[in-house]
CSV table of C-alpha atoms and ligand atoms in Angstrom, one decimal:
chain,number,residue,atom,x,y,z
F,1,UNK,CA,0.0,0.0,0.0
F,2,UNK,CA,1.5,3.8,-0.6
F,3,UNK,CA,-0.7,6.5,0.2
F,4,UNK,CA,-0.2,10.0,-2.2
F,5,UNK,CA,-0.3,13.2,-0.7
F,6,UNK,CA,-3.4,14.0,-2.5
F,7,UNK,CA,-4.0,18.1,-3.0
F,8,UNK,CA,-7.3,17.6,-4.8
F,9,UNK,CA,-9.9,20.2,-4.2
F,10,UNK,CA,-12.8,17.4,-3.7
F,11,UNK,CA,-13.6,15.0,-3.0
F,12,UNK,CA,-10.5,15.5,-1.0
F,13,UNK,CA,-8.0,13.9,1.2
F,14,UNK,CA,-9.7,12.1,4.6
F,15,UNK,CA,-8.1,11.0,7.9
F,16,UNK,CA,-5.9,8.3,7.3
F,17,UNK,CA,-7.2,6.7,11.3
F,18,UNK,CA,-10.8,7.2,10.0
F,19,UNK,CA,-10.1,5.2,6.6
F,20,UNK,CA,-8.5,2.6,8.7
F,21,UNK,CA,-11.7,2.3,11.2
F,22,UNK,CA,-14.3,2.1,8.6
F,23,UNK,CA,-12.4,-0.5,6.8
F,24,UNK,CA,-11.8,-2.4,10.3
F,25,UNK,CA,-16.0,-2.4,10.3
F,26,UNK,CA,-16.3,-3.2,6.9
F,27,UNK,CA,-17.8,-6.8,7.1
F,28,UNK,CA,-18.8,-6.4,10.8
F,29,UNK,CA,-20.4,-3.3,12.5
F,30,UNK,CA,-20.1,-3.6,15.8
F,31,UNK,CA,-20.8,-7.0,16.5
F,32,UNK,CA,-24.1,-6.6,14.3
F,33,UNK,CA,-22.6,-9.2,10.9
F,34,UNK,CA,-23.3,-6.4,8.5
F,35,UNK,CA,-22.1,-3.2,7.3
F,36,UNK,CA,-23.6,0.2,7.5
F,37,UNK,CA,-23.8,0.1,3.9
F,38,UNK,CA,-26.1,-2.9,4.1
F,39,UNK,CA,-27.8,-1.9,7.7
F,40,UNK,CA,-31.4,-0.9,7.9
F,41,UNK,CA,-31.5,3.4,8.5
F,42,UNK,CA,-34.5,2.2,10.6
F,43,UNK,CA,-32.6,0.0,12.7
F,44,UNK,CA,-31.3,1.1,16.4
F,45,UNK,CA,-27.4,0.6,15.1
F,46,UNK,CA,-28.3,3.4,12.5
F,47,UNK,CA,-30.0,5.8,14.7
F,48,UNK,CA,-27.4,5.6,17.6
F,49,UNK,CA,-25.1,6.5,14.8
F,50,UNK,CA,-26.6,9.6,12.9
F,51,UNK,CA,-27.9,10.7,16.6
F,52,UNK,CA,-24.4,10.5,17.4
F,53,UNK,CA,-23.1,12.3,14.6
F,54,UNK,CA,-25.3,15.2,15.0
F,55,UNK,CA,-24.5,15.3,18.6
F,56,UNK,CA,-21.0,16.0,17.9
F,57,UNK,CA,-21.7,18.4,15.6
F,58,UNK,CA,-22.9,20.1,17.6
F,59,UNK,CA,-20.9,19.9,19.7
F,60,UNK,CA,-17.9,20.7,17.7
F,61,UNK,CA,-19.7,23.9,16.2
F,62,UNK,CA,-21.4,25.0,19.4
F,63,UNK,CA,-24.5,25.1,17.6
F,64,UNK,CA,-27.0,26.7,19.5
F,65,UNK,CA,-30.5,24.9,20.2
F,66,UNK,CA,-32.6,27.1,17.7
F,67,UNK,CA,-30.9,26.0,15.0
F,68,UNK,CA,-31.9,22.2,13.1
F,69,UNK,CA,-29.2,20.3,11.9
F,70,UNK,CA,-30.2,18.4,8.3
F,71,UNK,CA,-28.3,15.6,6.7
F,72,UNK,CA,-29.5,16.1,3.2
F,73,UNK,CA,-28.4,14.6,-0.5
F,74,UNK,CA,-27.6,16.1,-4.1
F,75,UNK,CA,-24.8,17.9,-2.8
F,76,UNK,CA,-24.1,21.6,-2.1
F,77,UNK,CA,-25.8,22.2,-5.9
F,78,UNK,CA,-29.0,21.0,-4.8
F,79,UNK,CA,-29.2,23.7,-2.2
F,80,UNK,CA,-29.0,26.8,-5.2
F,81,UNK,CA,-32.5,25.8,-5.9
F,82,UNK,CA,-33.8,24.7,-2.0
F,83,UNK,CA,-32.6,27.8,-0.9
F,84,UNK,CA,-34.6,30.5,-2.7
F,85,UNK,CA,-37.3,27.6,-2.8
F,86,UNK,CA,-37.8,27.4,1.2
F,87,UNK,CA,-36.0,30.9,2.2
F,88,UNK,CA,-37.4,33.6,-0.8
F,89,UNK,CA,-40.8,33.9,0.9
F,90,UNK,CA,-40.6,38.3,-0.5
F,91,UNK,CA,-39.1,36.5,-4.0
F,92,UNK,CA,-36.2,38.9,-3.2
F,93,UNK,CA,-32.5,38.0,-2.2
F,94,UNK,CA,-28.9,39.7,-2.2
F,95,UNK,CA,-26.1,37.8,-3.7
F,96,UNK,CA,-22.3,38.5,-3.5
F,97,UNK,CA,-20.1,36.9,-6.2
F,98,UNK,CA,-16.7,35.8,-5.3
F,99,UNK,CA,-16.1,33.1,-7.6
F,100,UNK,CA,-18.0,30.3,-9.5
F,101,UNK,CA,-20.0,28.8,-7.1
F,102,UNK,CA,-21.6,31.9,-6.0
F,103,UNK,CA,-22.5,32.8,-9.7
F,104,UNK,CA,-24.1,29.7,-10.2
F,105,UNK,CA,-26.3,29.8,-7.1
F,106,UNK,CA,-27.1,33.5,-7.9
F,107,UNK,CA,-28.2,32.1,-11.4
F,108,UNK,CA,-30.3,29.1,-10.1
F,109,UNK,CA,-31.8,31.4,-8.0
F,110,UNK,CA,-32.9,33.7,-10.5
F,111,UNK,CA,-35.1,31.0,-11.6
F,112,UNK,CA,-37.2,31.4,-8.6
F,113,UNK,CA,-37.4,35.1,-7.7
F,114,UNK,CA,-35.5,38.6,-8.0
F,115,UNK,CA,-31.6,37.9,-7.2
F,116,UNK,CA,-29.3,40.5,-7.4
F,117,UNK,CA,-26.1,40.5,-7.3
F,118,UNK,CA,-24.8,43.3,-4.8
F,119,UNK,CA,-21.0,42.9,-4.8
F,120,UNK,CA,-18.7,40.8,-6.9
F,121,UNK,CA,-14.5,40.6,-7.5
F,122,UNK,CA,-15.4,39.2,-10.8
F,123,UNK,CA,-13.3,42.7,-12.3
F,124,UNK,CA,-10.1,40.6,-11.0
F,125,UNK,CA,-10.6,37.1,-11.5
F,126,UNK,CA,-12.2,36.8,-8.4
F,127,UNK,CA,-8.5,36.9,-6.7
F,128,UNK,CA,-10.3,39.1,-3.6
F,129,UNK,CA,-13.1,39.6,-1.5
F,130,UNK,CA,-15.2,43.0,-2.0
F,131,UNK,CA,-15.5,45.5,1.2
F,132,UNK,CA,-19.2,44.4,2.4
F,133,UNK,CA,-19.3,46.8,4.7
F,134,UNK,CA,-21.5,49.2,3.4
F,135,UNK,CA,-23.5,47.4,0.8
F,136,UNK,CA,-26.5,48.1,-1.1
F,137,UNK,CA,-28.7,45.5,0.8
F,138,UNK,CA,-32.2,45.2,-0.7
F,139,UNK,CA,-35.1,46.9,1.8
F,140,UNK,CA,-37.0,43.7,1.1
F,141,UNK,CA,-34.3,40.6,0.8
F,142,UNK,CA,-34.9,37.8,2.2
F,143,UNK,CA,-31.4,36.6,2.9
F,144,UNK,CA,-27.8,37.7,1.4
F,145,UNK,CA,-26.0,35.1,-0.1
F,146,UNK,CA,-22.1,34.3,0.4
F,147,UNK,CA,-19.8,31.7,-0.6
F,148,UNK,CA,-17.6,31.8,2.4
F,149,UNK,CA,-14.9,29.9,1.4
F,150,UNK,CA,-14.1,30.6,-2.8
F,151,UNK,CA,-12.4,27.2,-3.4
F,152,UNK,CA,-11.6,27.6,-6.9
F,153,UNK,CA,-10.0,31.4,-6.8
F,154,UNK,CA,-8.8,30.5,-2.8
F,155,UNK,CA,-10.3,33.7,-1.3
F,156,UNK,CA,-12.2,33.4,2.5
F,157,UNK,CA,-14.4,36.2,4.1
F,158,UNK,CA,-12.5,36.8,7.4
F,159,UNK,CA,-15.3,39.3,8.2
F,160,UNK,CA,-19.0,39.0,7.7
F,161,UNK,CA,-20.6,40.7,5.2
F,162,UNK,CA,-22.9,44.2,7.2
F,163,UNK,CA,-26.6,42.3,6.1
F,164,UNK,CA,-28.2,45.2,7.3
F,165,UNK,CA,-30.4,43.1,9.7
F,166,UNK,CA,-31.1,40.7,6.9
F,167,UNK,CA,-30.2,36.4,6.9
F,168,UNK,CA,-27.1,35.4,6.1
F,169,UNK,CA,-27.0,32.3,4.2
F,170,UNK,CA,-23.5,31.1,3.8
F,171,UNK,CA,-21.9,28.0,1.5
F,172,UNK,CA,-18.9,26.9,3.6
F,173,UNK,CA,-18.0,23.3,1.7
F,174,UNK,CA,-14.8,24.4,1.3
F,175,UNK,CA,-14.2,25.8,5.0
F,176,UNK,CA,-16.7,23.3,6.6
F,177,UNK,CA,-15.3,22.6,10.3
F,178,UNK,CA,-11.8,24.0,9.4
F,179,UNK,CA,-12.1,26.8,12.5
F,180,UNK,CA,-14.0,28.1,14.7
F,181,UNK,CA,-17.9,30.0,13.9
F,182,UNK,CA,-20.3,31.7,15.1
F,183,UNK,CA,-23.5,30.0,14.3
F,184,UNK,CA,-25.8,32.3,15.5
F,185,UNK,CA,-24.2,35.5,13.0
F,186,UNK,CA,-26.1,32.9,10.5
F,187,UNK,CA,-29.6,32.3,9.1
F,188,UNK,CA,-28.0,29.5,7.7
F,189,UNK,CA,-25.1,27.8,7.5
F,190,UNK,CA,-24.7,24.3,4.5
F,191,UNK,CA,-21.7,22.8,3.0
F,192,UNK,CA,-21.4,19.5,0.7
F,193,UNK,CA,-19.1,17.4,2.5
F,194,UNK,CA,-16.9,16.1,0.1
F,195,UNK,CA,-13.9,18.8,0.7
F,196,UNK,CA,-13.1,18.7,4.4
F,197,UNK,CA,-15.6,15.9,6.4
F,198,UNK,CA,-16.5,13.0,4.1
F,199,UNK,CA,-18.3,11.4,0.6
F,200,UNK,CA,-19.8,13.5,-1.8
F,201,UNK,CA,-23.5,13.3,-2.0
F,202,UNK,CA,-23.8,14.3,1.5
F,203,UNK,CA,-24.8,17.6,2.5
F,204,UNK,CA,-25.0,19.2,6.2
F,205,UNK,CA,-27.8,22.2,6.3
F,206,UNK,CA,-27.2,24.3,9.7
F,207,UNK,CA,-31.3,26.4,9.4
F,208,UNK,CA,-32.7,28.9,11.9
F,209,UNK,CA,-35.5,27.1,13.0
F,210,UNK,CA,-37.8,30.2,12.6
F,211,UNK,CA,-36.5,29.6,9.0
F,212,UNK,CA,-38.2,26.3,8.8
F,213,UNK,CA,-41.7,26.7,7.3
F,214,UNK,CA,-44.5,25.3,5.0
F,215,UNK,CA,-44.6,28.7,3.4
F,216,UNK,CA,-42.4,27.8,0.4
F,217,UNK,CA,-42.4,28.4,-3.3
F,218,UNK,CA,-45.3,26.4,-4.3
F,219,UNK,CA,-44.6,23.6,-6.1
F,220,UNK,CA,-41.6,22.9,-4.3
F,221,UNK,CA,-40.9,18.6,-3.8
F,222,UNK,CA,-41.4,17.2,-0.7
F,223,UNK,CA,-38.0,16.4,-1.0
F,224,UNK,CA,-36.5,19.9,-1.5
F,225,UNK,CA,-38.4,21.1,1.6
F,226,UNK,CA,-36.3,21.6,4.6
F,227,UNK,CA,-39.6,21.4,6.9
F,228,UNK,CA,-39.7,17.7,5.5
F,229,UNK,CA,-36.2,16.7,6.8
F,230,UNK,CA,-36.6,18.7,10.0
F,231,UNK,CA,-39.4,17.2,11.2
F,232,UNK,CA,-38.6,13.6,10.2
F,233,UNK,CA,-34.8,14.0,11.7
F,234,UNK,CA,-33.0,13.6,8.3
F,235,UNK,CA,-34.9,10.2,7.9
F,236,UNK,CA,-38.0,11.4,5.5
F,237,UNK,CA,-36.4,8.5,3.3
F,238,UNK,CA,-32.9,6.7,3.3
F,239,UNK,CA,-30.7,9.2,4.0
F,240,UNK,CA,-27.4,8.8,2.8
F,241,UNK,CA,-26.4,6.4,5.2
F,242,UNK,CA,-23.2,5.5,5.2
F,243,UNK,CA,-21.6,8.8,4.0
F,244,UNK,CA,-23.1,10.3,7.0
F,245,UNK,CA,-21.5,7.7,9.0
F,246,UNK,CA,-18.1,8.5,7.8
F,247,UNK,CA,-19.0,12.1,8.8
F,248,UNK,CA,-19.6,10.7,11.8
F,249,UNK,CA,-16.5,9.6,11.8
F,250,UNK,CA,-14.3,12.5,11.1
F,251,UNK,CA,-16.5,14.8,13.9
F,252,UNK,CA,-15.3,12.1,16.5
F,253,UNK,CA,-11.9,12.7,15.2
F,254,UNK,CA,-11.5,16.2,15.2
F,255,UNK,CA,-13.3,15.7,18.6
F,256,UNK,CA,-10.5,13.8,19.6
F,257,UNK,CA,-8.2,16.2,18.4
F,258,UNK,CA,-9.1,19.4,20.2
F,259,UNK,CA,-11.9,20.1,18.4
F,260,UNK,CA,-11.8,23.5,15.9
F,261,UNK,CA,-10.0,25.7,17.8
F,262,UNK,CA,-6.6,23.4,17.3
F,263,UNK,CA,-8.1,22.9,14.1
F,264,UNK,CA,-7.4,26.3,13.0
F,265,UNK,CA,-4.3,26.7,15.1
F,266,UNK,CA,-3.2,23.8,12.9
F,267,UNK,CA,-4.6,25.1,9.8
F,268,UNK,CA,-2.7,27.8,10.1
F,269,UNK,CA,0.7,26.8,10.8
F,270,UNK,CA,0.6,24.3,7.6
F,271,UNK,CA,-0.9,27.4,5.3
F,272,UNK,CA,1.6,29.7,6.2
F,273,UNK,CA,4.5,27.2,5.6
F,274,UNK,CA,3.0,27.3,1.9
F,275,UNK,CA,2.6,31.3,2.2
F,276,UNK,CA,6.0,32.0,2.8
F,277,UNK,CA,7.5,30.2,1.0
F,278,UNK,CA,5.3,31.4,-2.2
F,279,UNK,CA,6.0,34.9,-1.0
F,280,UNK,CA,9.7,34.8,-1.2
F,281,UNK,CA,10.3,32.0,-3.9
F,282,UNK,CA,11.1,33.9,-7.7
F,283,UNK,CA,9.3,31.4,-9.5
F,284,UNK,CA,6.2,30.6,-8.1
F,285,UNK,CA,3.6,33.4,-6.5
F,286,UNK,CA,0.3,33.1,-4.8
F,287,UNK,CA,-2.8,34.4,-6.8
F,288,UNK,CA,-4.9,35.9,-4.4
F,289,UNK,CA,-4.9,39.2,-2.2
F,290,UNK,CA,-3.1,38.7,0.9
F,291,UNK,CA,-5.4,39.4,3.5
F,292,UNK,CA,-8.3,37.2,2.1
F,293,UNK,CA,-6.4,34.5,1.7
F,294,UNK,CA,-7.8,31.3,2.2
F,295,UNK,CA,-6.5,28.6,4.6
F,296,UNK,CA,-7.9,25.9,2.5
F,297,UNK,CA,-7.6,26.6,-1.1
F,298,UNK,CA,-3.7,27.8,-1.9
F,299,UNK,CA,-3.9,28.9,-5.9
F,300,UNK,CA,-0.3,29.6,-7.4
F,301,UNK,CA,1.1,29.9,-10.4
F,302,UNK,CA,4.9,30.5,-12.7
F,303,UNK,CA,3.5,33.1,-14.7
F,304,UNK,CA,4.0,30.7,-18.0
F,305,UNK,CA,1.4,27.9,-18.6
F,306,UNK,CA,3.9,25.8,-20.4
F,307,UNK,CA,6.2,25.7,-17.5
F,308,UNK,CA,3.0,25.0,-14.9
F,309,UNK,CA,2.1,22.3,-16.5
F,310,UNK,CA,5.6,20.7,-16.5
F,311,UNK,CA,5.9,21.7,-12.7
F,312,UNK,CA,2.2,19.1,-12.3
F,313,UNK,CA,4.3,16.7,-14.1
F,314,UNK,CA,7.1,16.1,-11.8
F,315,UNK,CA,5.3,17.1,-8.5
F,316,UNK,CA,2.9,14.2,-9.7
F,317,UNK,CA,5.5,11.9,-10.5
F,318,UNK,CA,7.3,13.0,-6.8
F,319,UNK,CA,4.1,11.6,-5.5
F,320,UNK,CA,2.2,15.6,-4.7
F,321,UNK,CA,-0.7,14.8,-6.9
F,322,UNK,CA,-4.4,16.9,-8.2
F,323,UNK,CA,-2.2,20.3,-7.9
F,324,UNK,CA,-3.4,21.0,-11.2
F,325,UNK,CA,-5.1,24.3,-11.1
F,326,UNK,CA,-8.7,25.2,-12.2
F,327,UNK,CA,-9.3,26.0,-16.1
F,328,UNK,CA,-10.2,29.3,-15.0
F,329,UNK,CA,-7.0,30.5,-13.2
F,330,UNK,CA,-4.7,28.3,-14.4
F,331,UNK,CA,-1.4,27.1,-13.0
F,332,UNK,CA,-1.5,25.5,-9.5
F,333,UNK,CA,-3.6,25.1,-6.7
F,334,UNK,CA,-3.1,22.9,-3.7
F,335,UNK,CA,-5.8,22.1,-1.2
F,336,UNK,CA,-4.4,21.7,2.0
F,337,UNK,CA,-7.8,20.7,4.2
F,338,UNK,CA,-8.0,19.4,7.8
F,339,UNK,CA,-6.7,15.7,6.9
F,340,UNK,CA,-3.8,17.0,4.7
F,341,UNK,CA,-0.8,16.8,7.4
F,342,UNK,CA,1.9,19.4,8.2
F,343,UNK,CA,4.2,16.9,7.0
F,344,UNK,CA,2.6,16.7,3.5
F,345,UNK,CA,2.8,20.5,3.0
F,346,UNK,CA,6.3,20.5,4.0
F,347,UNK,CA,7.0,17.9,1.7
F,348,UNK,CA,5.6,20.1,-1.0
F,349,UNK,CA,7.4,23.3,0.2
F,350,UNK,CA,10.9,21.2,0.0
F,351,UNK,CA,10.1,19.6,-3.1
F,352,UNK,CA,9.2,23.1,-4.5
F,353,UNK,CA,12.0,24.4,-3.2
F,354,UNK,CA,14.6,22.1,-5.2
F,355,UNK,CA,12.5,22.1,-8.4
F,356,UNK,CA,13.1,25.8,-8.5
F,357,UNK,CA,16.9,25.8,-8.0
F,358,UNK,CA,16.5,23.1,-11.2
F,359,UNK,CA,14.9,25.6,-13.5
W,401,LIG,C1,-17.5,21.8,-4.5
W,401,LIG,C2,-18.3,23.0,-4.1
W,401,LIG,C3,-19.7,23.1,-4.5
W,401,LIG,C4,-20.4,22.0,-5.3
W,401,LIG,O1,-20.6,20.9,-4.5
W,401,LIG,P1,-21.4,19.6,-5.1
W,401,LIG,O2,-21.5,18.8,-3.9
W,401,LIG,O3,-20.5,19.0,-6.2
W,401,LIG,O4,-22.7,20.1,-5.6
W,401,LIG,C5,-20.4,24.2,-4.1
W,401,LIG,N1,-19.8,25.2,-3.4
W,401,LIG,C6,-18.5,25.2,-3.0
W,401,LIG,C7,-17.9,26.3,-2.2
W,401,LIG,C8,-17.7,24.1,-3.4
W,401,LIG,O5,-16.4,24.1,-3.0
């Protein structure tokens, strides 16, 4: 067995201990002969589990008691559409574009009501985050709209948008459990899992429960309703059982770890090993604003596409591999989430390091 150091932007490096325990469980769950995959979601050795894994959640997050927490499928997508289905009850929401997955949740919204887009960095290649402090926040909006975490440009809001009083509905798949938050600065709070906690498919919906309600777009699916998942505790139908249990999985292990607040601590140690060195190397530079830099997401590039790509080459063939960047910005990018050790980044600093003293 030889394990890569795998900089993919998602689905995305996992705990190496948590990979290990759910193949230890494989064939035998807990004494019960079967797998989760093959378990019953109505059976007690399925409940214990998702009750669990929404108890540490908690937990972990600090989430207060107002708040549901739903387990939901069709990924962070799926949520463009719920959202201005279940939350646009004026038709009217604010929308800030920092990067492709805002854009396309500001478009699927525009199916369903008026969405306007209040701020955007699109001027720059969405390499920064626009001032939102004084923003013209519609009278009427229902909720304004970020993408905390830009994972394709590697920008992160380090301050919250002013709302004016309004929602804030916030897509954190990228930053999902990678420090400390405030839940409670939030309307809501969702993420797809498949970048920092666990398989894709899954998606975590954080809701106000005031939020909660059968006054929705009508015409909305039973399914797409969030009042149908809160009230039948993620178990309407099958949920997606055994990625939540994975989930499960990697909340017991950052539990285990000291919980978010090491979390960051760690996440920024191993970010600012990349940082510095990209801020004094000659060949390589970071692509994004200093000061909204993202912990997560670390885009660089040469500055000449033909040597990028032959930099992807080796680093792949040295064992570093997804550092290919997106179409859109080109070069590099390297996604250092939770699971991706210090050791890993280091290895990529050294390796950079000598490939540049090649060249
Ligand atoms: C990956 C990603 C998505 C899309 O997630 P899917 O689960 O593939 O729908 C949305 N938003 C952000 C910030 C992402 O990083």
């Amino acid at each position: 067995m030889s394990r890569v150091y795998n900089f993919s932007a998602g689905p995305a490096v996992l705990p190496e201990s948590v990979l290990q325990e759910a193949a230890d469980e494989m064939l035998d769950y807990r004494g019960t002969g079967m797998s989760v995959m093959e378990m019953s979601h109505r059976s007690k050795a399925y409940q214990t589990n998702i009750d669990e894994a929404e108890a540490d959640l908690r937990t972990l997050m600090g989430i207060p008691d107002n708040y549901k927490v739903l387990f939901m499928q069709g990924g962070a997508s799926q949520q463009f559409a719920m959202i201005p289905m279940n939350l646009m009850k004026n038709k009217v929401a604010d929308y800030i574009i920092t990067g492709q997955w805002a854009k396309k949740a500001w478009q699927e919204a525009q199916m369903y009501g008026q969405a306007n887009a209040v701020a955007s960095s699109a001027d720059k290649t969405f390499s920064y985050i626009p001032d939102c402090s004084d923003l013209p926040i519609s009278e009427n909006a229902d909720y304004v709209y970020i993408c905390e975490n830009n994972t394709i440009y590697g920008t992160k809001y380090w301050q919250l948008p002013n709302t004016k009083g309004k929602d804030l509905v916030s897509d954190v798949s990228s930053c999902f459990l990678s420090e400390p938050v405030d839940v409670s600065k939030y309307g809501m709070i969702y993420g797809g899992v498949q970048k920092n906690i666990g398989p894709a498919g899954v998606v975590i919906g954080i809701i106000r429960e005031d939020l909660i309600t059968e006054d929705v777009l009508p015409g909305t699916p039973t399914m797409l309703r969030y009042k149908t998942h809160a009230d039948n505790g993620s178990m309407y139908n099958t949920p997606p059982a055994y990625g939540i249990y994975i989930c499960g999985k990697v909340f017991k292990w950052l539990l285990r770890n000291g919980g978010l607040t090491e979390m960051k601590a760690y996440n920024e140690k191993k970010a600012a090993i990349l940082y510095d060195y990209l801020d004094s190397s000659k060949l390589f530079h970071g692509t994004v604003v200093k000061k909204d830099r993202s912990l997560m997401n670390v885009p660089f590039v040469t500055g000449d596409a033909e040597l990028d790509a032959k930099f992807v080459k080796a680093a792949t063939e040295a064992g570093f591999v997804n550092l290919k960047g997106h179409r859109t910005v080109g070069g590099m990018r390297a996604s250092i989430y939770n699971a991706m050790p210090m050791e890993g980044v280091k290895a990529l600093v050294g390796f950079m390091e000598k490939y540049e003293k090649q060249v």
